[in-house]
PDB file of C-alpha atoms in Angstrom:
ATOM      1  CA  MET A 177      91.598 100.832 100.475  1.00  0.00           C
ATOM      2  CA  LYS A 178      91.613 104.283 102.201  1.00  0.00           C
ATOM      3  CA  ASP A 179      91.567 105.784  98.701  1.00  0.00           C
ATOM      4  CA  ILE A 180      88.395 104.005  97.707  1.00  0.00           C
ATOM      5  CA  ARG A 181      86.690 105.032 100.990  1.00  0.00           C
ATOM      6  CA  ILE A 182      87.530 108.648 100.289  1.00  0.00           C
ATOM      7  CA  ILE A 183      86.138 108.447  96.816  1.00  0.00           C
ATOM      8  CA  ILE A 184      82.979 106.626  97.980  1.00  0.00           C
ATOM      9  CA  ILE A 185      82.479 109.179 100.782  1.00  0.00           C
ATOM     10  CA  ILE A 186      82.653 112.129  98.370  1.00  0.00           C
ATOM     11  CA  ILE A 187      80.196 110.563  95.900  1.00  0.00           C
ATOM     12  CA  PHE A 188      77.606 109.597  98.457  1.00  0.00           C
ATOM     13  CA  ILE A 189      77.757 112.905 100.294  1.00  0.00           C
ATOM     14  CA  PHE A 190      76.872 114.625  97.010  1.00  0.00           C
ATOM     15  CA  GLN A 191      74.048 112.352  96.230  1.00  0.00           C
ATOM     16  CA  LEU A 192      72.462 112.640  99.648  1.00  0.00           C
ATOM     17  CA  CYS A 193      73.348 116.132 100.880  1.00  0.00           C
ATOM     18  CA  PHE A 194      70.654 118.691 100.093  1.00  0.00           C
ATOM     19  CA  PRO A 195      69.361 119.912 103.514  1.00  0.00           C
ATOM     20  CA  ILE A 196      67.832 123.373 103.859  1.00  0.00           C
ATOM     21  CA  LEU A 197      67.532 126.328 101.428  1.00  0.00           C
ATOM     22  CA  ALA A 198      70.498 128.617 101.694  1.00  0.00           C
ATOM     23  CA  GLN A 199      70.990 132.336 101.778  1.00  0.00           C
ATOM     24  CA  GLN A 200      72.809 133.777  98.806  1.00  0.00           C
ATOM     25  CA  ASN A 201      75.583 135.643 100.755  1.00  0.00           C
ATOM     26  CA  TRP A 202      78.971 134.291  99.847  1.00  0.00           C
ATOM     27  CA  VAL A 203      81.993 134.507 102.152  1.00  0.00           C
ATOM     28  CA  GLN A 204      85.757 133.972 101.593  1.00  0.00           C
ATOM     29  CA  VAL A 205      87.191 130.958 103.437  1.00  0.00           C
ATOM     30  CA  SER A 206      90.910 130.391 103.907  1.00  0.00           C
ATOM     31  CA  ASP A 207      92.143 127.046 105.205  1.00  0.00           C
ATOM     32  CA  THR A 208      95.686 127.979 106.064  1.00  0.00           C
ATOM     33  CA  GLU A 209      96.720 124.425 106.973  1.00  0.00           C
ATOM     34  CA  ALA A 210      95.891 123.199 103.425  1.00  0.00           C
ATOM     35  CA  GLY A 211      96.962 126.425 101.791  1.00  0.00           C
ATOM     36  CA  ILE A 212      93.702 127.041  99.935  1.00  0.00           C
ATOM     37  CA  THR A 213      91.132 129.845  99.615  1.00  0.00           C
ATOM     38  CA  PHE A 214      87.640 129.711  98.192  1.00  0.00           C
ATOM     39  CA  ALA A 215      84.290 131.454  98.318  1.00  0.00           C
ATOM     40  CA  ILE A 216      81.200 129.647  99.569  1.00  0.00           C
ATOM     41  CA  PRO A 217      77.673 130.652 100.621  1.00  0.00           C
ATOM     42  CA  SER A 218      77.531 131.907 104.219  1.00  0.00           C
ATOM     43  CA  ASN A 219      75.428 128.982 105.541  1.00  0.00           C
ATOM     44  CA  ILE A 220      78.602 126.904 105.970  1.00  0.00           C
ATOM     45  CA  GLN A 221      78.548 123.572 107.621  1.00  0.00           C
ATOM     46  CA  GLN A 222      82.087 122.791 108.753  1.00  0.00           C
ATOM     47  CA  TYR A 223      83.445 119.553 110.252  1.00  0.00           C
ATOM     48  CA  ASP A 224      86.967 118.922 111.453  1.00  0.00           C
ATOM     49  CA  THR A 225      88.212 115.547 112.496  1.00  0.00           C
ATOM     50  CA  LEU A 226      91.726 114.344 113.208  1.00  0.00           C
ATOM     51  CA  SER A 227      92.628 114.028 109.517  1.00  0.00           C
ATOM     52  CA  THR A 228      89.695 115.437 107.527  1.00  0.00           C
ATOM     53  CA  ARG A 229      88.163 118.904 107.158  1.00  0.00           C
ATOM     54  CA  PHE A 230      84.885 119.425 105.361  1.00  0.00           C
ATOM     55  CA  TYR A 231      83.092 122.529 104.332  1.00  0.00           C
ATOM     56  CA  ALA A 232      79.599 122.474 102.694  1.00  0.00           C
ATOM     57  CA  SER A 233      77.032 125.069 101.743  1.00  0.00           C
ATOM     58  CA  GLN A 234      73.561 124.863 100.226  1.00  0.00           C
ATOM     59  CA  ILE A 235      73.012 127.366  97.386  1.00  0.00           C
ATOM     60  CA  SER A 236      69.342 126.378  96.730  1.00  0.00           C
ATOM     61  CA  ASP A 237      67.191 123.338  97.264  1.00  0.00           C
ATOM     62  CA  ASN A 238      68.927 121.629  94.318  1.00  0.00           C
ATOM     63  CA  GLU A 239      72.413 123.101  94.304  1.00  0.00           C
ATOM     64  CA  ALA A 240      75.318 122.829  96.741  1.00  0.00           C
ATOM     65  CA  VAL A 241      79.103 123.209  97.054  1.00  0.00           C
ATOM     66  CA  GLN A 242      81.558 121.241  99.150  1.00  0.00           C
ATOM     67  CA  VAL A 243      85.240 121.197  99.950  1.00  0.00           C
ATOM     68  CA  HIS A 244      87.016 118.166 101.459  1.00  0.00           C
ATOM     69  CA  ILE A 245      90.515 118.118 102.719  1.00  0.00           C
ATOM     70  CA  PHE A 246      91.952 114.639 103.580  1.00  0.00           C
ATOM     71  CA  GLU A 247      95.308 115.053 105.279  1.00  0.00           C
ATOM     72  CA  ASN A 248      98.129 112.508 104.717  1.00  0.00           C
ATOM     73  CA  ALA A 249      96.102 110.885 101.900  1.00  0.00           C
ATOM     74  CA  THR A 250      98.924 109.860  99.603  1.00  0.00           C
ATOM     75  CA  PRO A 251      97.412 107.240  97.316  1.00  0.00           C
ATOM     76  CA  ASP A 252      98.377 103.710  98.074  1.00  0.00           C
ATOM     77  CA  PHE A 253      97.979 101.622  94.923  1.00  0.00           C
ATOM     78  CA  SER A 254      99.481  98.438  96.211  1.00  0.00           C
ATOM     79  CA  ASP A 255      96.067  96.639  96.161  1.00  0.00           C
ATOM     80  CA  GLU A 256      95.938  94.592  92.964  1.00  0.00           C
ATOM     81  CA  ILE A 257      92.759  96.277  91.607  1.00  0.00           C
ATOM     82  CA  LEU A 258      94.117  99.678  92.332  1.00  0.00           C
ATOM     83  CA  ALA A 259      97.517  98.831  90.881  1.00  0.00           C
ATOM     84  CA  THR A 260      95.791  97.632  87.726  1.00  0.00           C
ATOM     85  CA  ALA A 261      93.814 100.895  87.466  1.00  0.00           C
ATOM     86  CA  LEU A 262      97.032 102.879  87.968  1.00  0.00           C
ATOM     87  CA  ALA A 263      98.742 100.914  85.153  1.00  0.00           C
ATOM     88  CA  GLN A 264      95.774 101.582  82.890  1.00  0.00           C
ATOM     89  CA  GLU A 265      96.344 105.349  83.449  1.00  0.00           C
ATOM     90  CA  ASN A 266     100.066 105.049  82.839  1.00  0.00           C
ATOM     91  CA  GLY A 267     100.983 105.706  86.484  1.00  0.00           C
ATOM     92  CA  ASP A 268      98.944 108.924  86.773  1.00  0.00           C
ATOM     93  CA  SER A 269      97.347 108.815  90.211  1.00  0.00           C
ATOM     94  CA  LEU A 270      95.010 111.756  89.578  1.00  0.00           C
ATOM     95  CA  LEU A 271      93.519 110.205  86.478  1.00  0.00           C
ATOM     96  CA  THR A 272      93.286 106.843  88.304  1.00  0.00           C
ATOM     97  CA  ILE A 273      91.209 108.536  91.051  1.00  0.00           C
ATOM     98  CA  ALA A 274      88.872 109.929  88.392  1.00  0.00           C
ATOM     99  CA  ARG A 275      88.379 106.510  86.803  1.00  0.00           C
ATOM    100  CA  LEU A 276      87.758 104.950  90.238  1.00  0.00           C
ATOM    101  CA  MET A 277      85.105 107.584  90.990  1.00  0.00           C
ATOM    102  CA  ALA A 278      83.265 106.574  87.847  1.00  0.00           C
ATOM    103  CA  LEU A 279      83.649 102.901  88.645  1.00  0.00           C
ATOM    104  CA  VAL A 280      82.268 103.019  92.150  1.00  0.00           C
ATOM    105  CA  SER A 281      79.339 105.275  91.287  1.00  0.00           C
ATOM    106  CA  ASP A 282      76.509 105.000  88.841  1.00  0.00           C
ATOM    107  CA  CYS A 283      77.465 108.021  86.772  1.00  0.00           C
ATOM    108  CA  GLU A 284      78.553 109.100  83.374  1.00  0.00           C
ATOM    109  CA  ILE A 285      81.794 111.119  83.095  1.00  0.00           C
ATOM    110  CA  THR A 286      81.009 113.987  80.664  1.00  0.00           C
ATOM    111  CA  SER A 287      84.277 115.887  81.000  1.00  0.00           C
ATOM    112  CA  LEU A 288      87.769 115.162  82.297  1.00  0.00           C
ATOM    113  CA  THR A 289      90.298 117.970  82.147  1.00  0.00           C
ATOM    114  CA  GLU A 290      93.751 118.480  83.500  1.00  0.00           C
ATOM    115  CA  ILE A 291      94.013 121.865  85.333  1.00  0.00           C
ATOM    116  CA  TYR A 292      96.684 123.909  87.094  1.00  0.00           C
ATOM    117  CA  ASP A 293      96.500 126.423  89.942  1.00  0.00           C
ATOM    118  CA  ASN A 294      99.695 128.136  91.203  1.00  0.00           C
ATOM    119  CA  GLY A 295     101.690 125.276  89.670  1.00  0.00           C
ATOM    120  CA  ASN A 296      99.605 122.616  91.382  1.00  0.00           C
ATOM    121  CA  ARG A 297      98.309 120.030  88.924  1.00  0.00           C
ATOM    122  CA  GLY A 298      94.721 118.802  89.394  1.00  0.00           C
ATOM    123  CA  ILE A 299      91.835 117.178  87.574  1.00  0.00           C
ATOM    124  CA  GLU A 300      88.388 118.637  86.875  1.00  0.00           C
ATOM    125  CA  LEU A 301      85.848 115.845  86.536  1.00  0.00           C
ATOM    126  CA  GLU A 302      82.206 116.432  85.468  1.00  0.00           C
ATOM    127  CA  MET A 303      79.751 113.575  85.975  1.00  0.00           C
ATOM    128  CA  ASN A 304      75.999 113.100  85.447  1.00  0.00           C
ATOM    129  CA  TYR A 305      73.753 110.879  87.542  1.00  0.00           C
ATOM    130  CA  MET A 306      70.348 110.336  88.893  1.00  0.00           C
ATOM    131  CA  SER A 307      70.353 111.222  92.654  1.00  0.00           C
ATOM    132  CA  GLN A 308      68.684 108.913  95.087  1.00  0.00           C
ATOM    133  CA  GLY A 309      65.128 109.935  95.813  1.00  0.00           C
ATOM    134  CA  HIS A 310      65.033 112.473  92.938  1.00  0.00           C
ATOM    135  CA  GLU A 311      63.733 112.112  89.421  1.00  0.00           C
ATOM    136  CA  THR A 312      65.857 115.045  88.255  1.00  0.00           C
ATOM    137  CA  PRO A 313      69.270 114.368  86.742  1.00  0.00           C
ATOM    138  CA  TYR A 314      72.173 115.985  88.543  1.00  0.00           C
ATOM    139  CA  THR A 315      75.635 117.026  87.614  1.00  0.00           C
ATOM    140  CA  THR A 316      78.618 117.111  89.889  1.00  0.00           C
ATOM    141  CA  VAL A 317      81.832 118.881  88.967  1.00  0.00           C
ATOM    142  CA  VAL A 318      84.851 117.959  91.083  1.00  0.00           C
ATOM    143  CA  ARG A 319      88.135 119.740  90.948  1.00  0.00           C
ATOM    144  CA  TYR A 320      90.753 117.939  92.991  1.00  0.00           C
ATOM    145  CA  PHE A 321      94.474 118.158  93.788  1.00  0.00           C
ATOM    146  CA  LEU A 322      97.124 116.169  95.716  1.00  0.00           C
ATOM    147  CA  ILE A 323      99.129 118.930  97.480  1.00  0.00           C
ATOM    148  CA  ASN A 324     101.666 118.246 100.179  1.00  0.00           C
ATOM    149  CA  ASN A 325     100.235 114.736 100.894  1.00  0.00           C
ATOM    150  CA  ASN A 326      96.711 116.208 101.121  1.00  0.00           C
ATOM    151  CA  PHE A 327      93.792 115.220  98.928  1.00  0.00           C
ATOM    152  CA  ILE A 328      91.813 118.398  98.386  1.00  0.00           C
ATOM    153  CA  SER A 329      88.484 118.346  96.422  1.00  0.00           C
ATOM    154  CA  PHE A 330      86.224 121.151  95.498  1.00  0.00           C
ATOM    155  CA  ALA A 331      82.840 120.148  94.290  1.00  0.00           C
ATOM    156  CA  TRP A 332      79.624 121.778  92.882  1.00  0.00           C
ATOM    157  CA  THR A 333      76.438 119.795  92.515  1.00  0.00           C
ATOM    158  CA  GLY A 334      73.283 120.974  90.704  1.00  0.00           C
ATOM    159  CA  GLU A 335      70.609 120.043  88.279  1.00  0.00           C
ATOM    160  CA  THR A 336      71.909 118.812  84.920  1.00  0.00           C
ATOM    161  CA  VAL A 337      71.676 121.494  82.248  1.00  0.00           C
ATOM    162  CA  ASN A 338      69.629 119.365  79.857  1.00  0.00           C
ATOM    163  CA  ASN A 339      66.854 119.263  82.469  1.00  0.00           C
ATOM    164  CA  PRO A 340      63.543 119.721  80.539  1.00  0.00           C
ATOM    165  CA  SER A 341      62.707 122.823  82.617  1.00  0.00           C
ATOM    166  CA  TYR A 342      65.699 124.674  81.186  1.00  0.00           C
ATOM    167  CA  VAL A 343      65.309 126.122  77.711  1.00  0.00           C
ATOM    168  CA  PRO A 344      68.712 126.437  76.079  1.00  0.00           C
ATOM    169  CA  GLY A 345      69.520 129.685  74.317  1.00  0.00           C
ATOM    170  CA  THR A 346      67.145 131.714  76.449  1.00  0.00           C
ATOM    171  CA  THR A 347      69.549 132.546  79.306  1.00  0.00           C
ATOM    172  CA  GLN A 348      72.522 130.975  80.984  1.00  0.00           C
ATOM    173  CA  HIS A 349      71.434 127.969  83.086  1.00  0.00           C
ATOM    174  CA  PRO A 350      70.914 129.574  86.576  1.00  0.00           C
ATOM    175  CA  SER A 351      73.286 127.166  88.310  1.00  0.00           C
ATOM    176  CA  HIS A 352      76.211 127.997  86.021  1.00  0.00           C
ATOM    177  CA  SER A 353      76.762 131.445  87.517  1.00  0.00           C
ATOM    178  CA  ASN A 354      77.074 129.840  90.986  1.00  0.00           C
ATOM    179  CA  ARG A 355      79.197 127.025  89.625  1.00  0.00           C
ATOM    180  CA  ASN A 356      81.526 129.515  87.866  1.00  0.00           C
ATOM    181  CA  ALA A 357      81.748 131.836  90.874  1.00  0.00           C
ATOM    182  CA  PHE A 358      82.753 128.871  93.152  1.00  0.00           C
ATOM    183  CA  PHE A 359      85.444 127.513  90.853  1.00  0.00           C
ATOM    184  CA  GLN A 360      86.861 130.933  89.912  1.00  0.00           C
ATOM    185  CA  SER A 361      87.260 131.750  93.629  1.00  0.00           C
ATOM    186  CA  ILE A 362      89.613 128.771  94.275  1.00  0.00           C
ATOM    187  CA  THR A 363      93.273 129.444  94.883  1.00  0.00           C
ATOM    188  CA  THR A 364      95.909 126.961  96.057  1.00  0.00           C
ATOM    189  CA  GLN A 365      99.333 127.742  97.419  1.00  0.00           C
TER     190      GLN A 365
END
């Protein structure tokens, strides 16, 4: 059940977390305990509990990035529902986590891709949804890994590209440059 709580926490934080407008200065962050490095806007909110570290930054009033590190979060699929989900994904715990994210949230998965970074296998999941309190559709892209018993997720959230205020073909959607900069900055060890 810890796995489902982690997934629910990630999804709800994205849907509710858009505090103040951020500065556009990006800084490099290294979390040596998890063995990861990434770039994030300088208005970092950082929380550290006994087994969870969280970094978040606001890019604009409708765009944010977050990094979650859950220590000792080896998936436990002994619960009947979780075991069934794992069996449906042929024993692949990373794909099972993606399917559970879609199940516990009201979203549409638009992309699911296997990725690798320094030999670490991960999943990149893109999902669209309507955020609570907003009439604008949002997209969240989550790239996550299970590395050394740590569940590490990197996420970008912003307005969905097919928002009526964006005219395709005129320029790149403004949020894509931030999204790309964030994901291209990530390295795992």
